[in-house]
Amino acid sequence: MKFSKMIEEMRTVRDYKKEPVSPNLIQEVMDAGKTAAGIAGGRNVSILFIDHGKEVFDQLSGKAGYYGKMVEAPHYLVITSKVFPNYLENSGYIMELMRLKSRELDLGTCWLSVEDEGTLREILGIGGEEKITAFAAIGHSYKGIFKHDMSKQSTRMGLEEIAFLKRWGSPCTLEDLEARGLTNIFYYTRLAPSWGNRQPWQFIIDKDRILLTIQKEEREDLRLDAGVVMLYFEKSAHDDGLPGNWKLDIPEDMKAIYGIPEDRTLVGYYSI
């Protein structure tokens, strides 16, 4: 399925059937994550599949979930990672890639936050020094008549709100995007999910590079959101015939050159 078509259909699923997912389907999802190169100069991650969903759900109430509410699912996916520069962005990128693969296989998923990592490690039996970076529910979505419809997409920023031209604060119009062949790419990039629909990202377009900034992280999951939007931009660009890749080694003076304010973090830039 074409990436643009897939992300238009992406939804967060919080109601699941109790029946387990076929091992073959789970393996396809896991393979999508395990074969991904990531975006931070090497994988350095492990992907865990949690089969006993009901038991984990009962134990994690109040310790993980979505807005403090644990989501019951037959299975869960967990990413653990070594700590290195951009390790959270890398984990967000890989987990969202697995969510997209799940959607392709007609499975539902939901990002979950980790409020108490120590307890989660104990419950899941995770040892070692790797950090738990990403956590998601996975299963067959349940659309019973007594369930509320949670499938509508949240509102998104307009195209003219998401990007600046050449320097922070300099407006980028629809005509500017169209002249550079970026309209479709940014249209689909803005559909990227973020925690609480915060949409913490904004871009700066300059010649052969497109810079990504996010709000200074009040909490670490903003950096997961950055990894997610990097995946959406990359896939949208490749779909639209614009090859390139993300560069995360940023020159020290780049933030000053582009006038990026102190309350923003410069994550990296997409090199065309």
XYZ file of C-alpha atoms in Angstrom:
272
model
C 0.000 0.000 0.000
C 1.280 3.480 -0.845
C 2.470 5.316 2.257
C 0.263 8.368 1.713
C -2.830 6.166 1.470
C -1.858 4.235 4.592
C -1.335 7.245 6.836
C -4.622 8.803 5.781
C -6.261 5.668 7.182
C -4.164 5.451 10.372
C -6.132 5.585 13.616
C -5.340 5.042 17.264
C -7.195 1.979 18.548
C -8.060 1.677 22.236
C -10.647 -1.117 22.093
C -9.462 -4.612 21.147
C -10.926 -8.039 20.645
C -9.729 -10.548 23.234
C -8.653 -13.085 20.626
C -4.882 -13.314 20.040
C -3.253 -12.209 16.816
C -1.862 -14.871 14.497
C 1.867 -15.491 15.152
C 2.512 -15.011 11.438
C 1.065 -11.496 11.528
C 2.982 -10.626 14.676
C 6.172 -11.861 13.035
C 5.590 -9.552 10.062
C 5.189 -6.596 12.419
C 8.289 -7.553 14.390
C 10.319 -8.047 11.205
C 9.407 -4.526 10.077
C 11.004 -3.179 13.232
C 13.946 -5.556 13.373
C 15.028 -4.894 9.797
C 14.686 -1.110 10.060
C 17.985 0.742 9.954
C 16.659 3.485 12.207
C 17.844 7.076 11.979
C 20.664 7.359 14.503
C 23.698 5.673 13.011
C 22.890 2.131 14.076
C 20.049 0.275 15.712
C 21.155 -0.383 19.313
C 17.590 -1.437 20.135
C 15.735 -4.598 21.108
C 12.090 -5.287 20.253
C 10.020 -7.361 22.652
C 6.626 -8.953 22.050
C 4.421 -9.359 25.114
C 1.986 -12.208 24.560
C 0.152 -12.338 27.931
C -1.749 -9.084 27.531
C -4.442 -9.620 30.160
C -1.914 -10.293 32.905
C 0.183 -7.271 31.951
C -2.902 -5.050 31.795
C -3.951 -5.990 35.322
C -0.462 -5.280 36.672
C 0.108 -1.972 34.895
C -2.992 -0.052 35.905
C -1.797 3.411 36.933
C 1.793 2.726 35.860
C 1.471 3.041 32.078
C -1.196 3.882 29.547
C -2.771 6.728 27.632
C -3.436 9.838 29.736
C -2.940 7.642 32.787
C -5.437 4.982 31.677
C -4.038 1.589 30.761
C -5.372 0.142 27.496
C -6.313 -3.537 27.577
C -5.038 -5.481 24.568
C -4.150 -9.122 23.870
C -0.539 -8.144 23.185
C 1.974 -5.331 23.604
C 5.150 -4.226 21.826
C 8.128 -2.840 23.729
C 11.340 -1.228 22.513
C 14.384 -1.081 24.765
C 17.462 0.871 23.772
C 20.988 1.670 24.749
C 21.430 5.348 25.591
C 23.170 7.270 22.813
C 22.569 10.552 20.961
C 19.033 10.594 19.507
C 18.153 7.198 20.974
C 14.591 8.335 21.702
C 14.038 9.695 18.200
C 15.362 6.384 16.881
C 12.919 4.402 19.024
C 9.977 6.574 17.972
C 10.865 6.056 14.328
C 11.064 2.260 14.680
C 7.906 1.854 16.781
C 5.871 3.964 14.364
C 7.218 1.886 11.494
C 5.811 -1.200 13.239
C 2.486 0.591 13.797
C 2.289 1.348 10.083
C 3.021 -2.287 9.270
C 0.264 -3.268 11.689
C -2.170 -0.987 9.873
C -1.191 -2.590 6.562
C -2.094 -5.968 8.118
C -5.442 -4.606 9.405
C -4.306 -4.634 13.047
C -4.906 -1.867 15.551
C -2.274 -0.213 17.733
C -2.010 2.484 20.365
C 1.025 4.317 21.751
C 1.238 4.052 25.543
C 3.306 6.124 27.945
C 5.515 4.611 30.630
C 4.905 6.361 33.948
C 6.909 3.941 36.101
C 9.743 2.340 34.160
C 11.089 0.396 37.138
C 7.782 -1.365 37.740
C 7.329 -2.038 34.032
C 10.794 -3.600 33.850
C 9.959 -5.833 36.789
C 6.593 -6.902 35.400
C 8.013 -7.661 31.966
C 11.176 -9.260 33.303
C 13.489 -6.847 31.495
C 17.031 -6.770 32.848
C 20.235 -5.147 31.667
C 21.080 -1.483 31.239
C 18.884 -0.715 28.239
C 16.065 1.776 28.837
C 12.438 1.110 27.947
C 11.821 3.755 25.316
C 8.591 2.853 23.513
C 5.484 0.888 24.475
C 2.373 0.121 22.414
C -0.757 -2.025 22.475
C -1.515 -4.256 19.472
C -4.428 -6.487 18.493
C -7.560 -6.789 16.384
C -9.664 -3.657 16.823
C -13.103 -4.099 18.369
C -15.943 -2.066 16.873
C -18.840 -3.404 18.898
C -22.081 -1.450 19.104
C -21.479 -0.577 22.746
C -18.079 0.955 22.114
C -17.499 4.636 21.487
C -16.066 5.480 18.081
C -12.500 6.609 18.748
C -11.436 6.397 15.127
C -11.690 10.044 14.055
C -8.408 11.746 13.371
C -7.452 14.698 15.531
C -7.166 18.133 13.982
C -3.800 19.118 12.551
C -1.911 22.348 12.015
C -2.360 24.030 8.660
C 0.385 23.792 6.044
C 1.365 27.432 6.562
C 1.768 26.853 10.307
C 4.128 23.919 10.050
C 7.067 25.504 8.209
C 9.166 28.656 7.881
C 11.162 29.749 4.844
C 14.950 30.143 5.173
C 14.820 31.422 8.779
C 12.730 30.997 11.924
C 9.666 33.261 11.830
C 9.816 33.938 8.089
C 6.440 32.913 6.623
C 6.244 30.008 4.212
C 3.165 30.238 2.007
C 1.361 27.541 0.091
C 2.858 29.082 -3.056
C 6.352 28.660 -1.588
C 5.688 24.983 -0.842
C 4.213 24.420 -4.289
C 7.166 26.095 -6.023
C 9.541 23.717 -4.225
C 7.421 20.623 -4.824
C 6.830 20.162 -1.086
C 3.066 20.616 -0.754
C 2.127 16.927 -0.743
C 5.078 16.019 1.477
C 4.095 18.471 4.188
C 0.419 17.617 3.833
C 1.132 14.004 4.800
C 3.875 14.861 7.298
C 1.408 16.912 9.337
C -0.714 13.773 9.843
C 1.983 12.272 12.076
C 0.632 11.369 15.530
C 2.017 12.989 18.665
C 1.338 12.520 22.348
C -1.898 14.352 23.193
C -1.887 15.709 19.621
C 0.631 18.366 20.725
C 2.259 18.543 17.272
C 5.480 19.913 18.793
C 7.317 20.210 15.487
C 8.029 23.007 13.035
C 10.345 23.036 10.023
C 12.610 25.508 8.269
C 13.025 25.117 4.506
C 16.333 26.271 3.015
C 17.637 25.200 -0.395
C 18.686 21.528 -0.157
C 17.913 21.018 3.517
C 14.794 20.990 5.658
C 15.408 21.516 9.358
C 13.253 19.931 12.060
C 12.696 21.657 15.395
C 10.590 20.611 18.365
C 9.574 22.297 21.585
C 12.193 22.033 24.310
C 11.296 18.738 25.936
C 9.249 19.142 29.096
C 9.097 15.364 29.035
C 11.164 12.906 27.065
C 8.349 11.577 24.908
C 8.537 14.749 22.805
C 11.673 13.243 21.335
C 9.716 10.099 20.428
C 7.306 12.408 18.598
C 10.270 13.839 16.688
C 11.239 10.348 15.524
C 7.672 9.720 14.374
C 7.438 12.908 12.316
C 10.866 12.209 10.795
C 9.527 8.873 9.557
C 6.433 10.529 8.078
C 8.482 13.197 6.314
C 10.976 10.664 4.955
C 8.317 8.265 3.680
C 6.228 11.083 2.186
C 9.302 12.507 0.444
C 10.290 9.135 -1.000
C 6.696 8.539 -2.128
C 6.822 11.892 -3.931
C 10.118 11.113 -5.665
C 12.301 13.280 -3.410
C 15.198 11.113 -2.212
C 17.207 12.100 0.833
C 17.915 11.219 4.420
C 18.046 12.724 7.906
C 21.264 14.188 9.293
C 21.446 14.363 13.086
C 25.025 15.598 13.491
C 24.307 19.313 13.711
C 26.994 22.036 13.499
C 27.130 24.036 16.710
C 26.275 27.320 14.993
C 23.334 26.045 12.942
C 20.699 27.022 15.500
C 22.016 30.594 15.624
C 22.325 30.843 11.842
C 18.632 30.070 11.424
C 17.478 32.203 14.376
C 15.890 29.286 16.197
C 14.676 30.460 19.626
C 15.876 29.025 22.922
C 12.589 27.246 23.627
C 13.090 25.055 20.536
C 15.408 22.097 19.996
C 17.002 21.602 16.588
C 16.773 17.842 16.047
C 18.386 17.561 12.637
C 17.823 18.260 8.972
C 16.678 16.316 5.944
C 19.296 16.529 3.218
C 17.834 16.456 -0.294
